[in-house]
mmCIF file of C-alpha atoms in Angstrom:
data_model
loop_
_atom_site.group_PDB
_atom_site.id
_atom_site.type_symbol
_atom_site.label_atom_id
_atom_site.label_comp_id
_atom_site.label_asym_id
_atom_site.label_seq_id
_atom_site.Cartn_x
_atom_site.Cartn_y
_atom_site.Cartn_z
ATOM 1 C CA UNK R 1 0.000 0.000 0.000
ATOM 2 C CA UNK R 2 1.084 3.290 -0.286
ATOM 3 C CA UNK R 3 0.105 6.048 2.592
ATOM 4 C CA UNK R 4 -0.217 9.449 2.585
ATOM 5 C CA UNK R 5 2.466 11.433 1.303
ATOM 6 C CA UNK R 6 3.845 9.049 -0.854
ATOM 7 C CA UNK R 7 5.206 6.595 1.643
ATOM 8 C CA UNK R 8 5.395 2.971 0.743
ATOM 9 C CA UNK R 9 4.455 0.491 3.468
ATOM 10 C CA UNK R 10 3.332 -2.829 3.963
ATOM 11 C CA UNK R 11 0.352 -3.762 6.670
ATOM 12 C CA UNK R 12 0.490 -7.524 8.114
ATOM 13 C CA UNK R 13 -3.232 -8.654 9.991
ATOM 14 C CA UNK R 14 -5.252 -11.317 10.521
ATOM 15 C CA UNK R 15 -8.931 -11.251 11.103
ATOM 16 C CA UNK R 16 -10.981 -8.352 10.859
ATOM 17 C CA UNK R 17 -11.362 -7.398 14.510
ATOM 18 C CA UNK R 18 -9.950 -4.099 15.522
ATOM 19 C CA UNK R 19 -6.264 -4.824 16.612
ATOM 20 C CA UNK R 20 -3.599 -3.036 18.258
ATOM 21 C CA UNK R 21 -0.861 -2.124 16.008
ATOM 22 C CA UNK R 22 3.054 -2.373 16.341
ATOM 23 C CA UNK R 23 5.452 0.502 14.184
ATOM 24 C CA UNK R 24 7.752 -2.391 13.040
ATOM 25 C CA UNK R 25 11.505 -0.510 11.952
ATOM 26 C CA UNK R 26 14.106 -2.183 10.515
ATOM 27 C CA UNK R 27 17.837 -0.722 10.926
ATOM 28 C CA UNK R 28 19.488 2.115 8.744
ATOM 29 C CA UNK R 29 19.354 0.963 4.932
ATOM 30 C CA UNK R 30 17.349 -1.920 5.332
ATOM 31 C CA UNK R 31 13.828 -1.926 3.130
ATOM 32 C CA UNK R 32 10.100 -3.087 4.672
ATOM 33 C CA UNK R 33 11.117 -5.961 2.665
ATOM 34 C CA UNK R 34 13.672 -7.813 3.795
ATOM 35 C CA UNK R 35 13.043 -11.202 5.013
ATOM 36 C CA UNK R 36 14.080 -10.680 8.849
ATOM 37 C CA UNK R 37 11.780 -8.032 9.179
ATOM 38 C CA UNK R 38 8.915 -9.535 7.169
ATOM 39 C CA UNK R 39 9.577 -12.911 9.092
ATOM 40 C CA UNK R 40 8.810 -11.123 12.607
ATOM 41 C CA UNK R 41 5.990 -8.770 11.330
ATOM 42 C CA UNK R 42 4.288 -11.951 10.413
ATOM 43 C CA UNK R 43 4.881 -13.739 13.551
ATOM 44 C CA UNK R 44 3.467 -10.795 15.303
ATOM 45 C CA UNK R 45 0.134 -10.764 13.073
ATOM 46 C CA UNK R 46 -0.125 -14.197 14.218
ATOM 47 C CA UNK R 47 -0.548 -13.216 17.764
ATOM 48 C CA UNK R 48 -3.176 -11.114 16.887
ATOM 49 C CA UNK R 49 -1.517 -7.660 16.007
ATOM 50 C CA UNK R 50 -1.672 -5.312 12.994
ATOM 51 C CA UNK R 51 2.077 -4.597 12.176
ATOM 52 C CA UNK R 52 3.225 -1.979 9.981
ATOM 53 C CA UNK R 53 6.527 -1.150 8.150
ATOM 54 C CA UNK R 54 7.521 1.866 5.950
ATOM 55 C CA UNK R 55 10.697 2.419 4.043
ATOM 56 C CA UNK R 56 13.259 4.791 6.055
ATOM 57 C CA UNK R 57 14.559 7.651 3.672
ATOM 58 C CA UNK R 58 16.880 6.446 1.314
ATOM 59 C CA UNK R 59 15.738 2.706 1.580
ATOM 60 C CA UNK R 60 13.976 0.311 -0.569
ATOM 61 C CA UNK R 61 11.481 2.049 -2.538
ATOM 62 C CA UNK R 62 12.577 5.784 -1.406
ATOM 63 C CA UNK R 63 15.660 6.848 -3.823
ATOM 64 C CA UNK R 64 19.025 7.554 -2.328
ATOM 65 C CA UNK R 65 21.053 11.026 -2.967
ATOM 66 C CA UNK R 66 24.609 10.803 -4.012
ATOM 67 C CA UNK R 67 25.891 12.097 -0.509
ATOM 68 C CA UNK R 68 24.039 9.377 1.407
ATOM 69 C CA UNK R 69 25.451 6.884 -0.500
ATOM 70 C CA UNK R 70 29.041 8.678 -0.321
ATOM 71 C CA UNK R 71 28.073 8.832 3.669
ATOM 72 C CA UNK R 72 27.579 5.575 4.223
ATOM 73 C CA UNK R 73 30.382 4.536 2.204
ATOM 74 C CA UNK R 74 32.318 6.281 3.958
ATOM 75 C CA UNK R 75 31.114 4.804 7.367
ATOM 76 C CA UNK R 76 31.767 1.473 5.925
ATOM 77 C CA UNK R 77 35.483 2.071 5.123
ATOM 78 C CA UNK R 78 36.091 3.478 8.808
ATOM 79 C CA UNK R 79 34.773 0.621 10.282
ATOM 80 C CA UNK R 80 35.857 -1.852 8.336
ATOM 81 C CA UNK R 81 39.411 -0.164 9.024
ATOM 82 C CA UNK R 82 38.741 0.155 12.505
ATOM 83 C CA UNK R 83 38.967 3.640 12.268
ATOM 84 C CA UNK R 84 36.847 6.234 14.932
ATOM 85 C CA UNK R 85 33.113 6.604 13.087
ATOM 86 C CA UNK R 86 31.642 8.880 15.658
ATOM 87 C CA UNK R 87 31.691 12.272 13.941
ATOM 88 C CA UNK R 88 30.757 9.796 10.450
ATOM 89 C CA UNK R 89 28.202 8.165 12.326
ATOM 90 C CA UNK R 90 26.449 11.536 13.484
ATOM 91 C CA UNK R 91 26.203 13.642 10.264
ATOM 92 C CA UNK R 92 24.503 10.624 8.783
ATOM 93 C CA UNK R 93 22.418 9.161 10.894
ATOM 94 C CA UNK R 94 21.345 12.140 13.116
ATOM 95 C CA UNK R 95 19.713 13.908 10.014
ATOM 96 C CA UNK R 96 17.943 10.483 9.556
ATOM 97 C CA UNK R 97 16.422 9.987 12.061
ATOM 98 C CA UNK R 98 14.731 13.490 11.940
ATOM 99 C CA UNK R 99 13.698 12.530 8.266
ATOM 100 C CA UNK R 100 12.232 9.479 8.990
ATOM 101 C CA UNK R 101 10.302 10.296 12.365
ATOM 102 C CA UNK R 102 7.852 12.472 10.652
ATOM 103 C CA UNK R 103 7.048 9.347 8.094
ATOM 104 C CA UNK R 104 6.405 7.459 11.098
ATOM 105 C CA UNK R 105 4.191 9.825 12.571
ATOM 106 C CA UNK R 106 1.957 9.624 9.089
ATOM 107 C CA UNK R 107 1.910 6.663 8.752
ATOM 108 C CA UNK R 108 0.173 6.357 12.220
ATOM 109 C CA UNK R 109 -2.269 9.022 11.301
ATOM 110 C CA UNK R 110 -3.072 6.904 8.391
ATOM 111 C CA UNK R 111 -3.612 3.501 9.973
ATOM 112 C CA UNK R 112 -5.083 4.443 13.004
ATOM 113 C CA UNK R 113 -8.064 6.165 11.047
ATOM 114 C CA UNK R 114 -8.248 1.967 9.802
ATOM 115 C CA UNK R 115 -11.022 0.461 11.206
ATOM 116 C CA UNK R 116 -9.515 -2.860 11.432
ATOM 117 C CA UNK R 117 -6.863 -0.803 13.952
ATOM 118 C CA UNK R 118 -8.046 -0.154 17.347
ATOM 119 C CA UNK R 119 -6.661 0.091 21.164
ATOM 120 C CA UNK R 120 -2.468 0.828 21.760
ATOM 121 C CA UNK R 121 0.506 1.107 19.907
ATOM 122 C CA UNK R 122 3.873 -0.047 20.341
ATOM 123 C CA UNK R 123 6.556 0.087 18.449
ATOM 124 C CA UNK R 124 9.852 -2.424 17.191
ATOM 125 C CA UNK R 125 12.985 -2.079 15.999
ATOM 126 C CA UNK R 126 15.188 0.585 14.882
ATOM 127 C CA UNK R 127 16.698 2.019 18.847
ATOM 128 C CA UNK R 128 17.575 5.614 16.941
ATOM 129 C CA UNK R 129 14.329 6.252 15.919
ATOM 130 C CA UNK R 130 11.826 4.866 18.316
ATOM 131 C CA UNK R 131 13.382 7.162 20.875
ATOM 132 C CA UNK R 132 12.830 10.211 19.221
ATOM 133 C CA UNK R 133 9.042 8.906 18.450
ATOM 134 C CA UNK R 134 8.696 7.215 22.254
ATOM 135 C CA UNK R 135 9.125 11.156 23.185
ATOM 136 C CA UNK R 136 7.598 12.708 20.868
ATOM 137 C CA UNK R 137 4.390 10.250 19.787
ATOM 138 C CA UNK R 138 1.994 10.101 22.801
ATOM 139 C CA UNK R 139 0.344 7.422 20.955
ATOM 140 C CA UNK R 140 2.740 4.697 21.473
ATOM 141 C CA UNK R 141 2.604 3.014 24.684
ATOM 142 C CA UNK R 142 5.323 0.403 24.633
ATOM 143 C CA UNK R 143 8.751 -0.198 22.795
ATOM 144 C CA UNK R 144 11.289 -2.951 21.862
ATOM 145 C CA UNK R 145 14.669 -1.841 20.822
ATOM 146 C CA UNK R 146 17.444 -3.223 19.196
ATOM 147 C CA UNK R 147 20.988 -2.916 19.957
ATOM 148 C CA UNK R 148 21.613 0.681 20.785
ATOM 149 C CA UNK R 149 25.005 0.690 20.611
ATOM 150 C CA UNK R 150 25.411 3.599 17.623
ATOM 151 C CA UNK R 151 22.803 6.553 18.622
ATOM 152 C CA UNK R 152 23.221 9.879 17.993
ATOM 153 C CA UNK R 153 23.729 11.813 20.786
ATOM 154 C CA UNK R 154 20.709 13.798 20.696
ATOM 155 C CA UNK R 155 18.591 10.216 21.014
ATOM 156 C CA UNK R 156 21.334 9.276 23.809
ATOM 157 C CA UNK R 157 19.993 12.683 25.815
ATOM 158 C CA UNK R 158 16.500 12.470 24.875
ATOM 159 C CA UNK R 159 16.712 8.891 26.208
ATOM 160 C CA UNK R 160 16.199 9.940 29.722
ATOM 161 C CA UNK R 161 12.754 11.487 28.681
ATOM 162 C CA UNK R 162 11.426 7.279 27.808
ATOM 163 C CA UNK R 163 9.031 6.774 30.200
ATOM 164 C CA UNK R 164 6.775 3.986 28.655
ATOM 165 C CA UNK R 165 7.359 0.481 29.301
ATOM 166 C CA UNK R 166 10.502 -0.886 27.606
ATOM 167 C CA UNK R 167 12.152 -4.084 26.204
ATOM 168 C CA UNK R 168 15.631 -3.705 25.208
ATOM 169 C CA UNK R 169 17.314 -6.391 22.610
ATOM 170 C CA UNK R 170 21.285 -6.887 23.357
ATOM 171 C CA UNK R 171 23.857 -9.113 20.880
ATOM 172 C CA UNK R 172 26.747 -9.498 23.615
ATOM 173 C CA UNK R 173 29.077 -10.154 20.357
ATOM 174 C CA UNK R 174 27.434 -7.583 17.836
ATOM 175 C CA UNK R 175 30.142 -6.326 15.921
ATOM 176 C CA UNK R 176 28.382 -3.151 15.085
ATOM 177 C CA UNK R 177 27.508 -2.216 18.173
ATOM 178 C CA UNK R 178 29.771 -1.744 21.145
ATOM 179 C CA UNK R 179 28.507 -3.300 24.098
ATOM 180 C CA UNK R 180 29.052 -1.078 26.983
ATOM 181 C CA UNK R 181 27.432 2.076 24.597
ATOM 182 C CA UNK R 182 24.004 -0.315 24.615
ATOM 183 C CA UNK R 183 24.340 -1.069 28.310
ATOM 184 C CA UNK R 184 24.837 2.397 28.806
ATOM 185 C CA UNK R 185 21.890 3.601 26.819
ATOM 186 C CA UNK R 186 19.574 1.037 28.717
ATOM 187 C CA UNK R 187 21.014 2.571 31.942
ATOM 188 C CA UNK R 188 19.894 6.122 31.067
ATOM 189 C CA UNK R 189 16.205 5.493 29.778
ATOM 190 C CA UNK R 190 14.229 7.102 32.136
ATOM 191 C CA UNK R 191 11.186 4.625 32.632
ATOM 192 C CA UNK R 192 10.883 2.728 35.470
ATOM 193 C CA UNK R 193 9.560 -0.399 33.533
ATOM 194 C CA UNK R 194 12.594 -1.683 31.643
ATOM 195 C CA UNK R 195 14.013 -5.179 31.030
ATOM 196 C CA UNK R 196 17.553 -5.954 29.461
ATOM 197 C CA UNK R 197 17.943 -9.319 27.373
ATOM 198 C CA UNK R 198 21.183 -9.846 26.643
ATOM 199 C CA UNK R 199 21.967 -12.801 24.308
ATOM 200 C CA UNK R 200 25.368 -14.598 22.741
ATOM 201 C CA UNK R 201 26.308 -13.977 19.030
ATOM 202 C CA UNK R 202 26.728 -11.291 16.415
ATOM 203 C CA UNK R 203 24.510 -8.497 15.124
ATOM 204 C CA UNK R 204 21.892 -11.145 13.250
ATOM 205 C CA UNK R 205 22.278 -13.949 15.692
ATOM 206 C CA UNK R 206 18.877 -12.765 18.099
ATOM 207 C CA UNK R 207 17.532 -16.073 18.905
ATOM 208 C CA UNK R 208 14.032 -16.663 17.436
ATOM 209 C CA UNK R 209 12.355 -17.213 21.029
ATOM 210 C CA UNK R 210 12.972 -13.421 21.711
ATOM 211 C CA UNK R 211 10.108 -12.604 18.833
ATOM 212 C CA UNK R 212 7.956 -14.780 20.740
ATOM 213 C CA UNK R 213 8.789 -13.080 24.051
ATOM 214 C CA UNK R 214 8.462 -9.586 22.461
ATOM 215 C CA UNK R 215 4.780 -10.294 21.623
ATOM 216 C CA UNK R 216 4.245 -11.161 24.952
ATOM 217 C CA UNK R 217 5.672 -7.838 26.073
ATOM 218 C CA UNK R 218 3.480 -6.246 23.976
ATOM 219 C CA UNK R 219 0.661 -8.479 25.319
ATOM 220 C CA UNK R 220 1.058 -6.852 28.310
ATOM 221 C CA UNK R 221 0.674 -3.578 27.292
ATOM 222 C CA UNK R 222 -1.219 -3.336 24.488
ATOM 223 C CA UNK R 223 -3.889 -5.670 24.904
#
């Protein structure tokens, strides 16, 4: 489907009973879809939620400028020659994330008037951008993030203003995020409702039980 203002986006339900609905974000540069992402927005649907993806700027069905793709390029060859990426890292993905929040915030416009949508929202995924919408979307009422080891340091500061309930996804051996930056991000959120589940293996090893026990999170707190 396509949403208002031009923004592609795929919708995963079942049944025709108002459902709550999860903001399901993949990383930087990955597209609504690739097969990870699709793979967990249908398990979700199973348990009874209306999941929604969009395309970040730049990604899948949104064209890329020439200086994004020089950017991340760039932040490719610094890492890859373990070379410092901070200052790469923040002039590319800090003027991201404020492109892609106000998509987000659309796209919830749109669905929401839906009226197979109905009741909370929570959102999954991509750590940068769900805290920028977890303070600025009243609407959501629940998160799951991802890794957290790369934010910009605006999200890192506006992390202490997260007060809904939070489930926070840690790779102990991600090799694109550094470990005690993610531990130190969970550490700053300021909700009191936050759980930490750290697991063994590298950035796409997230075992396949910790979709099941996301949906039970958002059990919890959406249902």
């Amino acid at each position: 489907m396509t949403l208002p203002g031009a923004l592609p986006g795929t919708l995963w339900m079942r049944g025709s009973a108002p459902a709550p609905l999860i903001l399901m974000a993949h990383n930087n540069g990955l597209p609504k879809g690739e097969p990870r992402l699709v793979a967990r927005a249908r398990h979700s649907a199973a348990y009874g939620y209306a999941v929604a993806a969009i395309d970040a700027p730049g990604c899948g069905d949104r064209p890329r400028s020439a200086a994004d793709e020089q950017a991340r390029a760039d932040l490719r060859r610094a890492m890859q020659a373990g070379e410092p990426v901070d200052e790469i890292f923040e002039s590319f993905i800090g003027p991201l994330v404020e492109k892609a929040v106000p998509g987000w915030r659309t796209t919830l416009d749109a669905l929401l008037s839906l009226p197979e949508i109905g009741g909370l929202v929570g959102y999954s995924g991509w750590t940068a951008v769900g805290i920028r919408l977890a303070v600025v979307e009243p609407r959501i009422a629940a998160a799951g993030f991802f890794a957290g080891g790369y934010v910009p340091r605006a999200q890192r500061e506006e992390a202490r203003q997260v007060t809904i309930p939070l489930l926070f996804l840690l790779q102990w051996d991600d090799e694109g995020n550094p470990r005690q930056r993610a531990l130190d991000l969970f550490g700053a959120f300021g909700t009191k409702e936050k759980t930490l589940h750290a697991n063994m293996g590298g950035h796409t090893g997230t075992p396949w039980f910790e979709a099941d026990d996301g949906n039970r999170f958002f059990a919890r707190h959406l249902k």
